[in-house]
């Protein structure tokens, strides 16, 4: 009973923090003509509600793809349509075709914030709780520590409740899928991950570990039983994909149009100030001036696959749930560092993977999660979220370092190192209060975070 109360308290605290951050500004607030991600999400509700499915991803007179065209998979579109129906019921002006562009009001902001909170209530929060409750081998203290880390991680809260997105849905589905695989529920886990992938294509960052883990489990089961399991999992994935994509499979052209929107290679190697290898390298070498677009894509693909190979082969040979979790971290970081078309917000994918290892690697996890949030600082400053960022980060570190039981087993030198690291990175706030004329803050953040991300990929899988 005591554990249940502590879990409920953690959930309530996480909800309170989320709602407090939601009272701040959002992406593109009062910044016409394009505004920001908040307007993008509102516009998708407008488009999916007022236009036929065949026009959702197609450029038409009623759907200008240059104005926040839908570029996420079908599950995001269906979610937008449901939210659009609710918005229309409350106030039709919020989703009226054309006329609602750039709509801003207190009550509309309240509605949009509630849609994120409801999504977390339904998916992310239950997924996080179930993930740690399902781990029978953990004692109560370790379980509560891990749950605290995943529920209070500042990066996800700031992006979903400050900047404005619905990352909790795809990440929650992925976490729930991992929990199912850890409980030997392979078919349910495969279906849940397929849903996550069909909500946000960035879940491809996790795809290789899911594939190699399930394939490795089938190999270990023996030739006949393993083949039967593989067929069942394959059918589950195919059926889930067909259910999500059925409205867009009426013709090859229709499916191709969706895929073109999901993978827009014409946008470039990376966007904005992202702590990827290619962004850091661009300070010294402008690859886009040397290589063609096709060669850049090929370079990113080959580099990513090469770096994925070690952890994938290890997981295929030893498909344990612990190795699987480490492989999720490695895979997502490799994609973030080396893949094509990376956003700064994509760091949330490796971050949530690290959250799932917090009870096993407490010191390294807290260190990485702090750095991952810091890597998004230019975006947070742009959105006017610097105060919530500092507040959440400080509370998160205090809770993790000084309250959590797992740290009692860490060496004093390790704790001292963590404190020094966080003090050092706090000093990096200075460039944001002293604007530079050229690279300044961008160079510091990109190089620093890329270095830390590369160090993180050096985590070794345990001998299990």
Tab-separated table of N, CA and C in Angstrom, residues 61 162 173 184 220 254 271 281 291 336 340 350 359 362 365 385-386 403 416 425 452:
chain	number	residue	atom	x	y	z
A	61	UNK	N	-5.592	23.309	-53.597
A	61	UNK	CA	-6.003	24.696	-53.352
A	61	UNK	C	-6.451	24.897	-51.907
A	162	UNK	N	5.730	23.160	-23.036
A	162	UNK	CA	6.194	24.512	-23.280
A	162	UNK	C	6.161	24.812	-24.768
A	173	UNK	N	4.110	4.861	-26.165
A	173	UNK	CA	3.855	3.581	-26.841
A	173	UNK	C	5.130	2.741	-26.921
A	184	UNK	N	7.677	-10.947	-21.875
A	184	UNK	CA	7.490	-12.041	-22.839
A	184	UNK	C	6.190	-11.922	-23.632
A	220	UNK	N	16.719	-18.219	-30.772
A	220	UNK	CA	16.977	-18.965	-29.535
A	220	UNK	C	15.885	-20.003	-29.256
A	254	UNK	N	-0.982	7.591	-54.000
A	254	UNK	CA	-1.430	8.056	-52.690
A	254	UNK	C	-0.430	7.684	-51.601
A	271	UNK	N	18.473	20.523	-39.121
A	271	UNK	CA	17.705	21.755	-38.987
A	271	UNK	C	18.085	22.483	-37.710
A	281	UNK	N	30.465	19.247	-37.332
A	281	UNK	CA	31.474	19.176	-38.386
A	281	UNK	C	31.361	20.343	-39.360
A	291	UNK	N	29.365	17.755	-51.352
A	291	UNK	CA	28.650	16.569	-51.822
A	291	UNK	C	27.251	16.916	-52.308
A	336	UNK	N	20.630	9.840	-33.945
A	336	UNK	CA	20.651	11.274	-33.648
A	336	UNK	C	21.947	11.919	-34.128
A	340	UNK	N	20.288	11.451	-41.406
A	340	UNK	CA	19.952	12.616	-42.233
A	340	UNK	C	18.693	13.288	-41.698
A	350	UNK	N	16.654	9.276	-27.709
A	350	UNK	CA	17.669	8.625	-26.872
A	350	UNK	C	17.471	8.901	-25.390
A	359	UNK	N	17.575	3.159	-13.298
A	359	UNK	CA	17.798	2.397	-12.065
A	359	UNK	C	19.080	1.564	-12.132
A	362	UNK	N	22.343	4.997	-12.668
A	362	UNK	CA	21.799	6.258	-12.148
A	362	UNK	C	22.660	7.478	-12.453
A	365	UNK	N	22.932	8.201	-16.262
A	365	UNK	CA	21.622	8.591	-16.788
A	365	UNK	C	21.299	10.043	-16.462
A	385	UNK	N	11.302	30.095	-22.778
A	385	UNK	CA	11.141	29.072	-21.741
A	385	UNK	C	12.387	28.911	-20.875
A	386	UNK	N	13.229	29.923	-20.813
A	386	UNK	CA	14.472	29.813	-20.059
A	386	UNK	C	14.222	29.658	-18.561
A	403	UNK	N	18.131	13.070	-3.008
A	403	UNK	CA	17.008	12.358	-2.407
A	403	UNK	C	17.020	10.881	-2.755
A	416	UNK	N	30.841	13.838	-6.580
A	416	UNK	CA	31.575	15.090	-6.738
A	416	UNK	C	31.747	15.423	-8.206
A	425	UNK	N	28.544	23.145	-16.685
A	425	UNK	CA	27.588	23.387	-17.757
A	425	UNK	C	26.650	24.541	-17.431
A	452	UNK	N	29.421	14.868	-25.597
A	452	UNK	CA	28.758	14.061	-24.575
A	452	UNK	C	27.956	12.926	-25.196
